[in-house]
Structures are given as structure tokens and as C-alpha cells.
mmCIF file with all atom_site columns, C-alpha atoms in Angstrom:
data_model
loop_
_atom_site.group_PDB
_atom_site.id
_atom_site.type_symbol
_atom_site.label_atom_id
_atom_site.label_alt_id
_atom_site.label_comp_id
_atom_site.label_asym_id
_atom_site.label_entity_id
_atom_site.label_seq_id
_atom_site.pdbx_PDB_ins_code
_atom_site.Cartn_x
_atom_site.Cartn_y
_atom_site.Cartn_z
_atom_site.occupancy
_atom_site.B_iso_or_equiv
_atom_site.pdbx_formal_charge
_atom_site.auth_seq_id
_atom_site.auth_comp_id
_atom_site.auth_asym_id
_atom_site.auth_atom_id
_atom_site.pdbx_PDB_model_num
ATOM 1  C CA . MET V 1 1  ? 104.437 46.258 -13.502 1.00 69.00 ? 649 MET V CA 1
ATOM 2  C CA . LYS V 1 2  ? 106.681 43.195 -13.109 1.00 80.00 ? 650 LYS V CA 1
ATOM 3  C CA . ILE V 1 3  ? 110.241 43.618 -11.811 1.00 81.00 ? 651 ILE V CA 1
ATOM 4  C CA . ASN V 1 4  ? 112.837 41.505 -13.615 1.00 87.00 ? 652 ASN V CA 1
ATOM 5  C CA . LEU V 1 5  ? 115.175 40.282 -10.862 1.00 86.00 ? 653 LEU V CA 1
ATOM 6  C CA . LYS V 1 6  ? 117.927 39.375 -13.330 1.00 88.00 ? 654 LYS V CA 1
ATOM 7  C CA . ILE V 1 7  ? 118.136 42.965 -14.549 1.00 87.00 ? 655 ILE V CA 1
ATOM 8  C CA . VAL V 1 8  ? 118.100 44.302 -10.987 1.00 86.00 ? 656 VAL V CA 1
ATOM 9  C CA . ALA V 1 9  ? 120.873 41.869 -9.982  1.00 89.00 ? 657 ALA V CA 1
ATOM 10 C CA . LEU V 1 10 ? 122.935 42.840 -13.043 1.00 91.00 ? 658 LEU V CA 1
ATOM 11 C CA . CYS V 1 11 ? 122.541 46.537 -12.195 1.00 89.00 ? 659 CYS V CA 1
ATOM 12 C CA . VAL V 1 12 ? 123.656 45.927 -8.591  1.00 91.00 ? 660 VAL V CA 1
ATOM 13 C CA . VAL V 1 13 ? 126.692 43.931 -9.752  1.00 92.00 ? 661 VAL V CA 1
ATOM 14 C CA . CYS V 1 14 ? 127.647 46.622 -12.289 1.00 92.00 ? 662 CYS V CA 1
ATOM 15 C CA . PHE V 1 15 ? 127.283 49.307 -9.634  1.00 91.00 ? 663 PHE V CA 1
ATOM 16 C CA . LEU V 1 16 ? 129.505 47.411 -7.184  1.00 91.00 ? 664 LEU V CA 1
ATOM 17 C CA . VAL V 1 17 ? 132.155 46.620 -9.799  1.00 91.00 ? 665 VAL V CA 1
ATOM 18 C CA . GLY V 1 18 ? 132.193 50.241 -11.002 1.00 89.00 ? 666 GLY V CA 1
ATOM 19 C CA . GLY V 1 19 ? 132.490 51.499 -7.438  1.00 85.00 ? 667 GLY V CA 1
ATOM 20 C CA . GLY V 1 20 ? 135.372 49.116 -6.731  1.00 86.00 ? 668 GLY V CA 1
ATOM 21 C CA . VAL V 1 21 ? 137.233 50.118 -9.882  1.00 88.00 ? 669 VAL V CA 1
ATOM 22 C CA . GLY V 1 22 ? 136.661 53.809 -9.174  1.00 85.00 ? 670 GLY V CA 1
ATOM 23 C CA . TYR V 1 23 ? 137.884 53.436 -5.604  1.00 86.00 ? 671 TYR V CA 1
ATOM 24 C CA . GLY V 1 24 ? 140.983 51.530 -6.767  1.00 82.00 ? 672 GLY V CA 1
ATOM 25 C CA . LEU V 1 25 ? 141.798 54.220 -9.328  1.00 83.00 ? 673 LEU V CA 1
ATOM 26 C CA . SER V 1 26 ? 141.423 56.976 -6.744  1.00 81.00 ? 674 SER V CA 1
ATOM 27 C CA . VAL V 1 27 ? 143.749 55.148 -4.318  1.00 80.00 ? 675 VAL V CA 1
ATOM 28 C CA . PHE V 1 28 ? 146.289 54.633 -7.100  1.00 79.00 ? 676 PHE V CA 1
ATOM 29 C CA . ALA V 1 29 ? 146.091 58.294 -8.179  1.00 76.00 ? 677 ALA V CA 1
ATOM 30 C CA . ASN V 1 30 ? 146.571 59.416 -4.580  1.00 74.00 ? 678 ASN V CA 1
ATOM 31 C CA . TYR V 1 31 ? 149.614 57.133 -4.217  1.00 71.00 ? 679 TYR V CA 1
ATOM 32 C CA . VAL V 1 32 ? 151.188 58.472 -7.419  1.00 69.00 ? 680 VAL V CA 1
ATOM 33 C CA . ALA V 1 33 ? 150.502 62.078 -6.420  1.00 67.00 ? 681 ALA V CA 1
ATOM 34 C CA . ASN V 1 34 ? 152.125 61.634 -3.015  1.00 65.00 ? 682 ASN V CA 1
ATOM 35 C CA . ASN V 1 35 ? 155.075 59.430 -4.010  1.00 60.00 ? 683 ASN V CA 1
ATOM 36 C CA . ASP V 1 36 ? 157.064 61.214 -6.679  1.00 56.00 ? 684 ASP V CA 1
ATOM 37 C CA . ALA V 1 37 ? 159.573 58.580 -7.822  1.00 56.00 ? 685 ALA V CA 1
ATOM 38 C CA . GLY V 1 38 ? 161.819 61.281 -9.261  1.00 59.00 ? 686 GLY V CA 1
ATOM 39 C CA . GLU V 1 39 ? 162.512 62.893 -5.895  1.00 67.00 ? 687 GLU V CA 1
ATOM 40 C CA . ILE V 1 40 ? 164.330 60.474 -3.595  1.00 74.00 ? 688 ILE V CA 1
ATOM 41 C CA . MET V 1 41 ? 165.171 61.879 -0.200  1.00 81.00 ? 689 MET V CA 1
ATOM 42 C CA . CYS V 1 42 ? 167.331 60.808 2.712   1.00 89.00 ? 690 CYS V CA 1
ATOM 43 C CA . PRO V 1 43 ? 165.699 59.067 5.692   1.00 84.00 ? 691 PRO V CA 1
ATOM 44 C CA . ASP V 1 44 ? 165.389 62.388 7.567   1.00 85.00 ? 692 ASP V CA 1
ATOM 45 C CA . ASN V 1 45 ? 163.751 63.981 4.468   1.00 86.00 ? 693 ASN V CA 1
ATOM 46 C CA . ALA V 1 46 ? 166.903 65.979 3.716   1.00 88.00 ? 694 ALA V CA 1
ATOM 47 C CA . ALA V 1 47 ? 168.069 66.216 0.124   1.00 88.00 ? 695 ALA V CA 1
ATOM 48 C CA . PRO V 1 48 ? 171.244 64.288 -0.755  1.00 92.00 ? 696 PRO V CA 1
ATOM 49 C CA . ASP V 1 49 ? 174.404 66.318 -1.448  1.00 93.00 ? 697 ASP V CA 1
ATOM 50 C CA . GLU V 1 50 ? 175.996 66.712 -4.902  1.00 94.00 ? 698 GLU V CA 1
ATOM 51 C CA . ASN V 1 51 ? 177.553 63.227 -4.580  1.00 95.00 ? 699 ASN V CA 1
ATOM 52 C CA . GLY V 1 52 ? 174.253 61.587 -3.617  1.00 94.00 ? 700 GLY V CA 1
ATOM 53 C CA . CYS V 1 53 ? 175.118 61.130 0.061   1.00 95.00 ? 701 CYS V CA 1
ATOM 54 C CA . CYS V 1 54 ? 172.871 62.008 2.997   1.00 95.00 ? 702 CYS V CA 1
ATOM 55 C CA . PRO V 1 55 ? 173.943 64.167 5.942   1.00 94.00 ? 703 PRO V CA 1
ATOM 56 C CA . GLY V 1 56 ? 176.367 62.230 8.146   1.00 94.00 ? 704 GLY V CA 1
ATOM 57 C CA . GLU V 1 57 ? 177.729 60.186 5.209   1.00 95.00 ? 705 GLU V CA 1
ATOM 58 C CA . ILE V 1 58 ? 181.075 60.450 3.422   1.00 95.00 ? 706 ILE V CA 1
ATOM 59 C CA . TYR V 1 59 ? 181.465 59.818 -0.320  1.00 96.00 ? 707 TYR V CA 1
ATOM 60 C CA . THR V 1 60 ? 183.998 56.964 -0.298  1.00 95.00 ? 708 THR V CA 1
ATOM 61 C CA . ASP V 1 61 ? 185.983 55.205 -3.045  1.00 95.00 ? 709 ASP V CA 1
ATOM 62 C CA . MET V 1 62 ? 185.595 51.497 -2.288  1.00 94.00 ? 710 MET V CA 1
ATOM 63 C CA . GLY V 1 63 ? 187.761 50.218 -5.134  1.00 94.00 ? 711 GLY V CA 1
ATOM 64 C CA . ASP V 1 64 ? 186.038 47.510 -7.179  1.00 93.00 ? 712 ASP V CA 1
ATOM 65 C CA . GLN V 1 65 ? 182.703 48.319 -5.463  1.00 91.00 ? 713 GLN V CA 1
ATOM 66 C CA . GLY V 1 66 ? 182.808 51.869 -6.803  1.00 94.00 ? 714 GLY V CA 1
ATOM 67 C CA . PHE V 1 67 ? 181.945 55.001 -4.878  1.00 95.00 ? 715 PHE V CA 1
ATOM 68 C CA . ASN V 1 68 ? 179.529 54.616 -1.974  1.00 96.00 ? 716 ASN V CA 1
ATOM 69 C CA . CYS V 1 69 ? 178.161 56.696 0.862   1.00 96.00 ? 717 CYS V CA 1
ATOM 70 C CA . CYS V 1 70 ? 179.478 55.533 4.227   1.00 96.00 ? 718 CYS V CA 1
ATOM 71 C CA . PRO V 1 71 ? 178.380 56.780 7.660   1.00 95.00 ? 719 PRO V CA 1
ATOM 72 C CA . ASP V 1 72 ? 181.097 58.975 9.142   1.00 91.00 ? 720 ASP V CA 1
ATOM 73 C CA . ASP V 1 73 ? 180.740 57.099 12.460  1.00 92.00 ? 721 ASP V CA 1
ATOM 74 C CA . GLY V 1 74 ? 181.124 53.648 10.844  1.00 89.00 ? 722 GLY V CA 1
ATOM 75 C CA . GLY V 1 75 ? 178.611 51.122 9.605   1.00 91.00 ? 723 GLY V CA 1
ATOM 76 C CA . ASP V 1 76 ? 177.294 49.848 6.292   1.00 93.00 ? 724 ASP V CA 1
ATOM 77 C CA . CYS V 1 77 ? 177.930 51.786 3.083   1.00 94.00 ? 725 CYS V CA 1
ATOM 78 C CA . PHE V 1 78 ? 175.285 52.262 0.395   1.00 92.00 ? 726 PHE V CA 1
ATOM 79 C CA . PRO V 1 79 ? 175.261 53.433 -3.240  1.00 93.00 ? 727 PRO V CA 1
ATOM 80 C CA . PRO V 1 80 ? 174.647 57.164 -3.669  1.00 94.00 ? 728 PRO V CA 1
ATOM 81 C CA . ILE V 1 81 ? 171.118 58.418 -4.281  1.00 89.00 ? 729 ILE V CA 1
ATOM 82 C CA . ARG V 1 82 ? 170.816 59.461 -7.915  1.00 80.00 ? 730 ARG V CA 1
#
């Protein structure tokens, strides 16, 4: 029986490509399962309040910049989490 090296090489390439695609899909599925884009949390993993501000932030009217969440001890303000 004669072994056709072209067929063996093609089988090895197909196996490697299939394994790479399968691994990539499993990594992507794991990322999606563990990173629910619909549930944004504050840096300390607390849920934002009804205004979208994290603990230690005050919902502040900043005029033409709209309402933002500002640290109660000073610092940069950010848009509320929605």
C-alpha cells in the first residue's frame, strides 16, 4: 500500500485549521458568556443608582454638558451609566 503524502498533508492542514477555528470560537463564546454588555457595573462592582451614578458620586447638572456623575470629594465628572 502506497501512502499519498499530498493527502496526508492536506488532512494535517485541515485538522490544524479546524482546531484553530474551534479554539477561537470557544474563546469567543467564553468571552461573551462572561462579559454581558447589558449589565454595566461601577468600578467596585456595585450597581449604579437610579440616576446612573456609582457610590460616592453626585448626579450633577453641568449646564450645556448635561447631567453627569461627579465624585463627592472632587475630581472629574463622567456621564451616567445607562
